[in-house]
Amino acid sequence: MLQRKEIHHILDGYVRDEITIATMGSHTALQILKGARDEGFKNLVICKRGTEEVYQQFGVADELLIIENYEQFMEEKFLEKLIERNVILIPHGSFVEYLSPKRIENELLVPMLGNRMVLEWESDREKEREWMEHAGLRLPEEFKDPKDIDRLVMVKFPGAKGGKDYFLASNPEEFERKLKKTGLRDKDRFTIQEFVIGTRFYPHYFYSPLKNRLELLSMDIRYESNIDGLSRLPHILQDGTPEPSFVVTGNIPVVARESLLNPILKMGQSVVKASQELFSPGLIGPFCIETICTEELEFIVFEISARIVAGTNLYINGSPYSQLLYQEPMSTGRRISREIKDALMDDSLDSVIY
Ligand code: AMP
């Protein structure tokens, strides 16, 4: 694990007026780049060859660096290029997936927004569960032994991209049959989780260590294929219905009933507090809690994303919530650059960068 002081040493060498906000061209890069510009920073996007057109098309980046593959990102020469440009990297979902949490922790010697320690807590399901339990959140029941399955469950695998290989089962026999179909799986590594029925809410938070304040910036629902398509055909599909899958294809805006905002804020506060207790200084910047709200109006939480999530792309010009907090269009991408700008003015960049 790269040490904080190594990264802060590099940061100390940065020319304060020349700081460049950079990210990988994918996921939420458009709003991160626009937000950096809106806050007066230079910006830079790193694209794998073939993906650059979007960033050229929208004209959001001052500089575009092309790499042939993600391996190249980690090469010493490339990292030096970023450091020369006084780059602060902004991690997002694709950034973490393509570069891998372990390599980011151990090799990515470029200052990055947030706390790198969070990667380990987010990417390991058991640690993530410990974090959520520590925060006192209500979690879906888990079945350690498939023989105990007594209701509809969702079977999850580590590294299943966007929920692609997940499957549903209602009893041990169905579980075994479907597990066999998936073939290759290491038996110990799946998670069998109660399938919670309710409505999904993915609130987007921002925790500012400078202000010691948690902000609710927006929320979304993930649009998932094929489950969101199957739900349009319940009367037609019966025998031979395809296995539901949960691959994220887009995001839908949502607001919560106003009386639910209090519990939503409380969940965010507990997650931040637990992170500070488990891996000080804890969460820094944007994060999301993936929840399902039941008919008893209880939130059941099944995941934390400890970085900017793609659902924030709906709100490049602000959301109903961010408009209450800010008198200007405030996306999560822009809020990130605002925090960096505030930290620069306060001479406390090292409290938001690791
Ligand atoms: P995940 O990979 O954990 O984010 O899950 C992918 C998708 O599966 C989510 O966006 C939900 O639609 C659905 N999902 C995950 N866990 C549960 C659960 N315990 N109950 C119901 N739906 C779930």
Short mmCIF file of C-alpha atoms and ligand atoms in Angstrom, two decimals:
data_model
loop_
_atom_site.label_atom_id
_atom_site.label_comp_id
_atom_site.label_asym_id
_atom_site.label_seq_id
_atom_site.Cartn_x
_atom_site.Cartn_y
_atom_site.Cartn_z
CA MET A 1 0.00 0.00 0.00
CA LEU A 2 1.40 3.39 -1.00
CA GLN A 3 1.80 5.53 2.09
CA ARG A 4 -0.01 8.83 2.53
CA LYS A 5 3.27 10.59 3.10
CA GLU A 6 4.66 9.39 -0.27
CA ILE A 7 1.68 10.88 -2.08
CA HIS A 8 1.76 14.06 0.02
CA HIS A 9 5.44 14.45 -0.74
CA ILE A 10 4.62 14.50 -4.46
CA LEU A 11 1.78 16.91 -3.79
CA ASP A 12 4.17 19.23 -1.94
CA GLY A 13 6.16 19.56 -5.18
CA TYR A 14 3.11 20.71 -7.16
CA VAL A 15 2.85 24.27 -8.48
CA ARG A 16 -0.39 25.41 -6.84
CA ASP A 17 -1.50 27.63 -9.76
CA GLU A 18 -0.92 24.87 -12.28
CA ILE A 19 -3.00 22.09 -10.75
CA THR A 20 -4.76 19.99 -13.40
CA ILE A 21 -7.83 17.90 -12.69
CA ALA A 22 -7.62 14.63 -14.61
CA THR A 23 -9.59 11.45 -15.04
CA MET A 24 -9.99 8.50 -17.34
CA GLY A 25 -12.33 8.97 -20.31
CA SER A 26 -15.36 6.88 -19.27
CA HIS A 27 -18.16 6.69 -16.65
CA THR A 28 -18.54 10.27 -15.26
CA ALA A 29 -15.61 11.95 -17.00
CA LEU A 30 -17.75 14.53 -18.83
CA GLN A 31 -19.12 16.09 -15.64
CA ILE A 32 -15.78 15.78 -13.81
CA LEU A 33 -14.05 17.67 -16.64
CA LYS A 34 -16.80 20.27 -16.98
CA GLY A 35 -16.89 20.71 -13.20
CA ALA A 36 -13.13 21.29 -13.11
CA ARG A 37 -13.46 23.98 -15.77
CA ASP A 38 -16.37 25.62 -14.01
CA GLU A 39 -14.19 25.88 -10.91
CA GLY A 40 -11.32 27.44 -12.89
CA PHE A 41 -8.96 24.45 -13.12
CA LYS A 42 -7.10 23.15 -16.16
CA ASN A 43 -8.27 19.66 -17.00
CA LEU A 44 -7.03 16.57 -18.75
CA VAL A 45 -8.63 13.34 -19.92
CA ILE A 46 -6.83 10.04 -20.47
CA CYS A 47 -8.50 7.86 -23.11
CA LYS A 48 -7.85 4.38 -24.32
CA ARG A 49 -7.48 4.65 -28.09
CA GLY A 50 -10.90 4.45 -29.69
CA THR A 51 -12.79 6.13 -26.84
CA GLU A 52 -11.56 9.69 -27.38
CA GLU A 53 -14.26 10.84 -29.76
CA VAL A 54 -16.85 11.58 -27.06
CA TYR A 55 -14.45 13.91 -25.26
CA GLN A 56 -13.46 15.65 -28.49
CA GLN A 57 -17.12 15.91 -29.51
CA PHE A 58 -18.19 17.68 -26.32
CA GLY A 59 -15.01 19.76 -26.14
CA VAL A 60 -14.76 19.45 -22.37
CA ALA A 61 -11.03 18.76 -22.02
CA ASP A 62 -8.03 21.11 -22.31
CA GLU A 63 -5.76 18.16 -23.03
CA LEU A 64 -6.36 14.59 -24.12
CA LEU A 65 -3.76 11.87 -23.64
CA ILE A 66 -4.25 8.62 -25.50
CA ILE A 67 -3.08 5.28 -24.14
CA GLU A 68 -3.06 2.01 -26.11
CA ASN A 69 -4.17 -0.10 -23.12
CA TYR A 70 -4.79 0.29 -19.39
CA GLU A 71 -1.42 -1.27 -18.54
CA GLN A 72 0.20 1.80 -20.02
CA PHE A 73 -1.52 4.00 -17.45
CA MET A 74 0.59 2.41 -14.70
CA GLU A 75 3.92 2.74 -16.51
CA GLU A 76 6.41 4.90 -14.69
CA LYS A 77 6.91 7.17 -17.69
CA PHE A 78 3.20 7.81 -17.97
CA LEU A 79 2.78 8.50 -14.24
CA GLU A 80 5.70 10.94 -14.46
CA LYS A 81 3.91 12.72 -17.30
CA LEU A 82 0.91 13.20 -15.04
CA ILE A 83 3.01 14.41 -12.11
CA GLU A 84 4.82 16.89 -14.39
CA ARG A 85 1.42 18.36 -15.18
CA ASN A 86 0.55 18.72 -11.47
CA VAL A 87 -2.29 16.26 -11.91
CA ILE A 88 -4.85 15.38 -9.27
CA LEU A 89 -6.69 12.24 -10.39
CA ILE A 90 -10.40 11.78 -9.83
CA PRO A 91 -11.32 8.09 -9.49
CA HIS A 92 -14.64 6.81 -10.84
CA GLY A 93 -16.21 3.35 -11.34
CA SER A 94 -14.49 2.48 -14.61
CA PHE A 95 -11.22 3.99 -13.40
CA VAL A 96 -11.21 1.62 -10.39
CA GLU A 97 -12.33 -1.39 -12.44
CA TYR A 98 -9.87 -0.94 -15.32
CA LEU A 99 -6.84 -0.12 -13.20
CA SER A 100 -7.83 -2.54 -10.36
CA PRO A 101 -8.16 -1.52 -6.70
CA LYS A 102 -4.96 -3.37 -5.74
CA ARG A 103 -2.83 -1.62 -8.37
CA ILE A 104 -4.29 1.76 -7.44
CA GLU A 105 -3.41 1.09 -3.79
CA ASN A 106 0.09 -0.17 -4.52
CA GLU A 107 1.34 1.47 -7.71
CA LEU A 108 -0.58 4.57 -8.70
CA LEU A 109 1.91 7.10 -7.46
CA VAL A 110 -0.14 10.17 -8.45
CA PRO A 111 -2.15 12.29 -5.99
CA MET A 112 -5.78 11.25 -6.09
CA LEU A 113 -8.94 12.71 -4.55
CA GLY A 114 -10.18 10.70 -1.57
CA ASN A 115 -8.77 8.08 0.73
CA ARG A 116 -7.15 5.10 -1.02
CA MET A 117 -7.82 2.88 1.97
CA VAL A 118 -11.48 2.87 1.05
CA LEU A 119 -10.76 0.71 -2.03
CA GLU A 120 -9.99 -2.27 0.13
CA TRP A 121 -13.21 -1.83 2.13
CA GLU A 122 -15.34 -1.38 -0.93
CA SER A 123 -13.96 -4.16 -3.14
CA ASP A 124 -14.00 -6.98 -0.57
CA ARG A 125 -17.61 -8.07 0.10
CA GLU A 126 -16.88 -9.23 3.64
CA LYS A 127 -15.16 -6.00 4.62
CA GLU A 128 -17.91 -4.01 2.99
CA ARG A 129 -20.49 -5.91 5.03
CA GLU A 130 -18.48 -5.26 8.20
CA TRP A 131 -18.50 -1.55 7.35
CA MET A 132 -22.26 -1.54 6.71
CA GLU A 133 -22.96 -3.49 9.90
CA HIS A 134 -20.71 -1.15 11.87
CA ALA A 135 -22.80 1.73 10.50
CA GLY A 136 -25.93 0.06 11.89
CA LEU A 137 -27.58 -0.25 8.48
CA ARG A 138 -30.26 -2.85 7.73
CA LEU A 139 -28.83 -5.40 5.33
CA PRO A 140 -30.45 -8.19 3.30
CA GLU A 141 -30.23 -11.52 5.05
CA GLU A 142 -27.35 -13.71 3.86
CA PHE A 143 -27.40 -17.50 3.57
CA LYS A 144 -24.07 -19.10 4.30
CA ASP A 145 -25.32 -22.56 3.38
CA PRO A 146 -27.35 -22.95 0.15
CA LYS A 147 -29.39 -25.66 1.92
CA ASP A 148 -30.94 -22.92 4.06
CA ILE A 149 -32.47 -21.01 1.14
CA ASP A 150 -36.12 -20.55 2.08
CA ARG A 151 -37.13 -17.51 0.00
CA LEU A 152 -36.19 -15.71 -3.20
CA VAL A 153 -32.44 -15.04 -3.17
CA MET A 154 -29.95 -13.37 -5.44
CA VAL A 155 -26.63 -15.12 -5.97
CA LYS A 156 -23.75 -12.72 -6.53
CA PHE A 157 -20.19 -13.37 -7.65
CA PRO A 158 -17.15 -11.23 -7.05
CA GLY A 159 -16.10 -9.29 -10.10
CA ALA A 160 -19.34 -10.04 -12.02
CA LYS A 161 -19.40 -6.96 -14.21
CA GLY A 162 -22.61 -5.03 -13.66
CA GLY A 163 -24.33 -8.04 -12.14
CA LYS A 164 -24.04 -9.99 -15.41
CA ASP A 165 -23.78 -13.50 -13.99
CA TYR A 166 -26.02 -13.05 -10.98
CA PHE A 167 -28.95 -15.43 -10.76
CA LEU A 168 -32.10 -15.81 -8.71
CA ALA A 169 -33.25 -18.95 -6.88
CA SER A 170 -36.10 -19.79 -4.51
CA ASN A 171 -34.88 -23.07 -2.99
CA PRO A 172 -31.72 -25.21 -2.67
CA GLU A 173 -32.56 -27.35 -5.76
CA GLU A 174 -33.01 -24.34 -8.02
CA PHE A 175 -29.78 -22.91 -6.62
CA GLU A 176 -27.78 -26.08 -7.43
CA ARG A 177 -29.28 -26.37 -10.92
CA LYS A 178 -28.51 -22.78 -11.80
CA LEU A 179 -25.07 -22.83 -10.21
CA LYS A 180 -24.18 -25.83 -12.39
CA LYS A 181 -25.26 -23.90 -15.46
CA THR A 182 -22.83 -21.09 -14.66
CA GLY A 183 -20.11 -23.77 -14.71
CA LEU A 184 -16.85 -22.37 -13.57
CA ARG A 185 -17.55 -20.92 -10.14
CA ASP A 186 -15.41 -21.21 -7.06
CA LYS A 187 -18.07 -22.40 -4.61
CA ASP A 188 -16.80 -20.40 -1.68
CA ARG A 189 -16.86 -17.08 -3.37
CA PHE A 190 -20.51 -16.48 -4.08
CA THR A 191 -22.84 -14.53 -1.82
CA ILE A 192 -26.39 -15.69 -1.39
CA GLN A 193 -28.51 -12.73 -0.45
CA GLU A 194 -32.21 -12.35 0.25
CA PHE A 195 -33.84 -10.66 -2.77
CA VAL A 196 -35.49 -7.59 -1.28
CA ILE A 197 -38.76 -6.48 -2.83
CA GLY A 198 -39.34 -2.74 -2.81
CA THR A 199 -38.30 0.39 -4.68
CA ARG A 200 -34.69 1.20 -5.36
CA PHE A 201 -33.00 4.45 -4.35
CA TYR A 202 -29.34 5.21 -4.93
CA PRO A 203 -28.68 8.47 -3.05
CA HIS A 204 -25.54 10.39 -4.02
CA TYR A 205 -23.71 11.98 -1.12
CA PHE A 206 -20.67 14.17 -0.73
CA TYR A 207 -18.71 14.31 2.49
CA SER A 208 -16.52 17.37 2.94
CA PRO A 209 -13.81 16.91 5.56
CA LEU A 210 -13.06 20.64 5.27
CA LYS A 211 -16.54 21.62 6.35
CA ASN A 212 -17.17 18.40 8.28
CA ARG A 213 -20.46 18.30 6.41
CA LEU A 214 -22.43 15.62 4.60
CA GLU A 215 -24.39 16.81 1.55
CA LEU A 216 -27.13 14.94 -0.25
CA LEU A 217 -26.56 16.06 -3.84
CA SER A 218 -28.93 13.83 -5.84
CA MET A 219 -30.31 10.30 -6.30
CA ASP A 220 -31.12 7.90 -9.11
CA ILE A 221 -32.45 4.45 -9.98
CA ARG A 222 -30.31 2.20 -12.13
CA TYR A 223 -31.87 1.10 -15.38
CA GLU A 224 -30.96 -2.56 -15.70
CA SER A 225 -31.14 -5.03 -18.54
CA ASN A 226 -32.88 -7.36 -18.90
CA ILE A 227 -34.86 -7.08 -15.62
CA ASP A 228 -36.34 -3.67 -16.48
CA GLY A 229 -37.37 -5.03 -19.88
CA LEU A 230 -38.91 -8.22 -18.48
CA SER A 231 -41.13 -6.20 -16.18
CA ARG A 232 -42.95 -4.85 -19.26
CA LEU A 233 -44.05 -8.33 -20.33
CA PRO A 234 -45.26 -10.14 -17.20
CA HIS A 235 -48.45 -11.42 -18.86
CA ILE A 236 -46.76 -12.68 -21.99
CA LEU A 237 -43.72 -14.34 -20.46
CA GLN A 238 -44.45 -17.44 -18.46
CA ASP A 239 -42.77 -20.71 -19.29
CA GLY A 240 -39.41 -20.11 -20.88
CA THR A 241 -38.97 -16.67 -19.34
CA PRO A 242 -35.27 -15.80 -19.62
CA GLU A 243 -33.21 -15.65 -16.43
CA PRO A 244 -33.31 -12.04 -15.18
CA SER A 245 -30.04 -10.15 -15.39
CA PHE A 246 -29.03 -6.86 -13.82
CA VAL A 247 -26.62 -5.20 -16.21
CA VAL A 248 -26.66 -1.43 -15.77
CA THR A 249 -27.49 0.28 -19.05
CA GLY A 250 -28.52 3.73 -17.84
CA ASN A 251 -29.93 5.76 -14.98
CA ILE A 252 -33.35 7.16 -14.16
CA PRO A 253 -33.90 10.26 -11.99
CA VAL A 254 -35.86 9.98 -8.79
CA VAL A 255 -36.71 12.02 -5.72
CA ALA A 256 -37.70 10.44 -2.43
CA ARG A 257 -40.82 11.25 -0.46
CA GLU A 258 -39.80 14.20 1.70
CA SER A 259 -40.30 12.30 4.96
CA LEU A 260 -37.70 9.78 3.74
CA LEU A 261 -34.98 12.39 3.45
CA ASN A 262 -34.23 12.25 7.15
CA PRO A 263 -33.46 8.50 7.17
CA ILE A 264 -31.52 8.92 3.91
CA LEU A 265 -29.33 11.60 5.49
CA LYS A 266 -28.92 9.52 8.66
CA MET A 267 -27.71 6.53 6.62
CA GLY A 268 -25.11 8.73 4.93
CA GLN A 269 -23.93 10.12 8.27
CA SER A 270 -23.61 6.63 9.78
CA VAL A 271 -21.61 5.39 6.80
CA VAL A 272 -19.19 8.34 7.13
CA LYS A 273 -18.87 7.91 10.90
CA ALA A 274 -18.25 4.16 10.59
CA SER A 275 -15.61 4.79 7.90
CA GLN A 276 -13.80 7.21 10.21
CA GLU A 277 -13.79 4.59 12.95
CA LEU A 278 -12.71 1.73 10.70
CA PHE A 279 -10.19 3.39 8.39
CA SER A 280 -9.35 6.89 9.53
CA PRO A 281 -9.69 9.53 8.09
CA GLY A 282 -12.53 7.60 6.43
CA LEU A 283 -14.58 8.53 3.40
CA ILE A 284 -13.68 11.73 1.59
CA GLY A 285 -15.79 13.21 -1.19
CA PRO A 286 -18.51 11.49 -3.21
CA PHE A 287 -20.16 8.16 -2.40
CA CYS A 288 -23.45 6.34 -2.90
CA ILE A 289 -25.47 3.88 -0.82
CA GLU A 290 -27.45 1.33 -2.82
CA THR A 291 -30.78 0.76 -1.15
CA ILE A 292 -34.21 -0.76 -1.52
CA CYS A 293 -37.10 0.87 0.34
CA THR A 294 -39.71 -1.62 1.52
CA GLU A 295 -43.43 -1.02 1.94
CA GLU A 296 -42.73 -0.51 5.66
CA LEU A 297 -40.60 2.44 4.50
CA GLU A 298 -37.42 0.83 5.71
CA PHE A 299 -34.21 1.09 3.73
CA ILE A 300 -32.35 -2.15 3.16
CA VAL A 301 -28.80 -1.50 2.00
CA PHE A 302 -26.92 -3.90 -0.25
CA GLU A 303 -23.85 -1.95 -1.30
CA ILE A 304 -21.73 1.17 -0.85
CA SER A 305 -19.94 2.78 -3.79
CA ALA A 306 -17.15 4.84 -2.28
CA ARG A 307 -16.63 7.24 -5.20
CA ILE A 308 -18.64 9.17 -7.78
CA VAL A 309 -21.36 6.96 -9.31
CA ALA A 310 -22.72 7.11 -12.86
CA GLY A 311 -26.23 8.07 -11.70
CA THR A 312 -24.88 11.57 -11.01
CA ASN A 313 -24.60 12.05 -14.80
CA LEU A 314 -28.29 12.96 -14.73
CA TYR A 315 -27.48 16.13 -12.84
CA ILE A 316 -24.72 17.93 -14.73
CA ASN A 317 -26.77 21.08 -14.20
CA GLY A 318 -27.71 20.27 -10.62
CA SER A 319 -30.52 18.27 -9.02
CA PRO A 320 -33.58 19.27 -6.95
CA TYR A 321 -31.42 18.74 -3.84
CA SER A 322 -28.20 20.39 -5.00
CA GLN A 323 -30.26 23.43 -6.03
CA LEU A 324 -31.30 23.84 -2.41
CA LEU A 325 -27.69 23.66 -1.25
CA TYR A 326 -26.09 25.79 -3.97
CA GLN A 327 -27.28 28.84 -5.86
CA GLU A 328 -25.53 27.59 -9.01
CA PRO A 329 -25.57 24.37 -11.06
CA MET A 330 -23.67 21.92 -8.86
CA SER A 331 -22.99 18.46 -10.22
CA THR A 332 -21.04 15.94 -8.15
CA GLY A 333 -18.19 16.44 -10.64
CA ARG A 334 -18.15 20.16 -9.95
CA ARG A 335 -18.50 19.61 -6.19
CA ILE A 336 -15.29 17.57 -6.29
CA SER A 337 -13.38 20.45 -7.88
CA ARG A 338 -14.98 22.90 -5.45
CA GLU A 339 -13.61 20.85 -2.54
CA ILE A 340 -10.13 20.83 -4.11
CA LYS A 341 -10.34 24.59 -4.68
CA ASP A 342 -11.45 25.20 -1.08
CA ALA A 343 -8.63 22.98 0.16
CA LEU A 344 -6.11 24.91 -1.95
CA MET A 345 -7.29 28.22 -0.51
CA ASP A 346 -7.16 26.75 2.95
CA ASP A 347 -3.70 25.28 2.35
CA SER A 348 -5.06 21.87 3.37
CA LEU A 349 -4.92 19.93 0.13
CA ASP A 350 -3.50 16.96 1.99
CA SER A 351 -6.75 16.52 3.91
CA VAL A 352 -8.65 15.60 0.73
CA ILE A 353 -5.92 13.90 -1.31
CA TYR A 354 -4.32 10.47 -0.88
P1 AMP B 1 -25.02 -5.00 -7.23
O1 AMP B 1 -24.01 -5.63 -8.15
O2 AMP B 1 -24.93 -5.49 -5.82
O3 AMP B 1 -25.00 -3.50 -7.33
O4 AMP B 1 -26.47 -5.44 -7.78
C1 AMP B 1 -26.91 -5.20 -9.09
C2 AMP B 1 -28.41 -4.95 -9.10
O5 AMP B 1 -29.09 -6.10 -8.58
C3 AMP B 1 -28.88 -3.80 -8.21
O6 AMP B 1 -28.80 -2.56 -8.84
C4 AMP B 1 -30.31 -4.20 -7.90
O7 AMP B 1 -31.21 -3.92 -8.94
C5 AMP B 1 -30.22 -5.69 -7.79
N1 AMP B 1 -29.99 -6.16 -6.40
C6 AMP B 1 -28.79 -6.34 -5.78
N2 AMP B 1 -28.94 -6.84 -4.55
C7 AMP B 1 -30.27 -7.00 -4.37
C8 AMP B 1 -31.08 -7.51 -3.31
N3 AMP B 1 -30.54 -7.97 -2.17
N4 AMP B 1 -32.42 -7.53 -3.47
C9 AMP B 1 -32.99 -7.09 -4.62
N5 AMP B 1 -32.28 -6.62 -5.67
C10 AMP B 1 -30.95 -6.57 -5.56
#
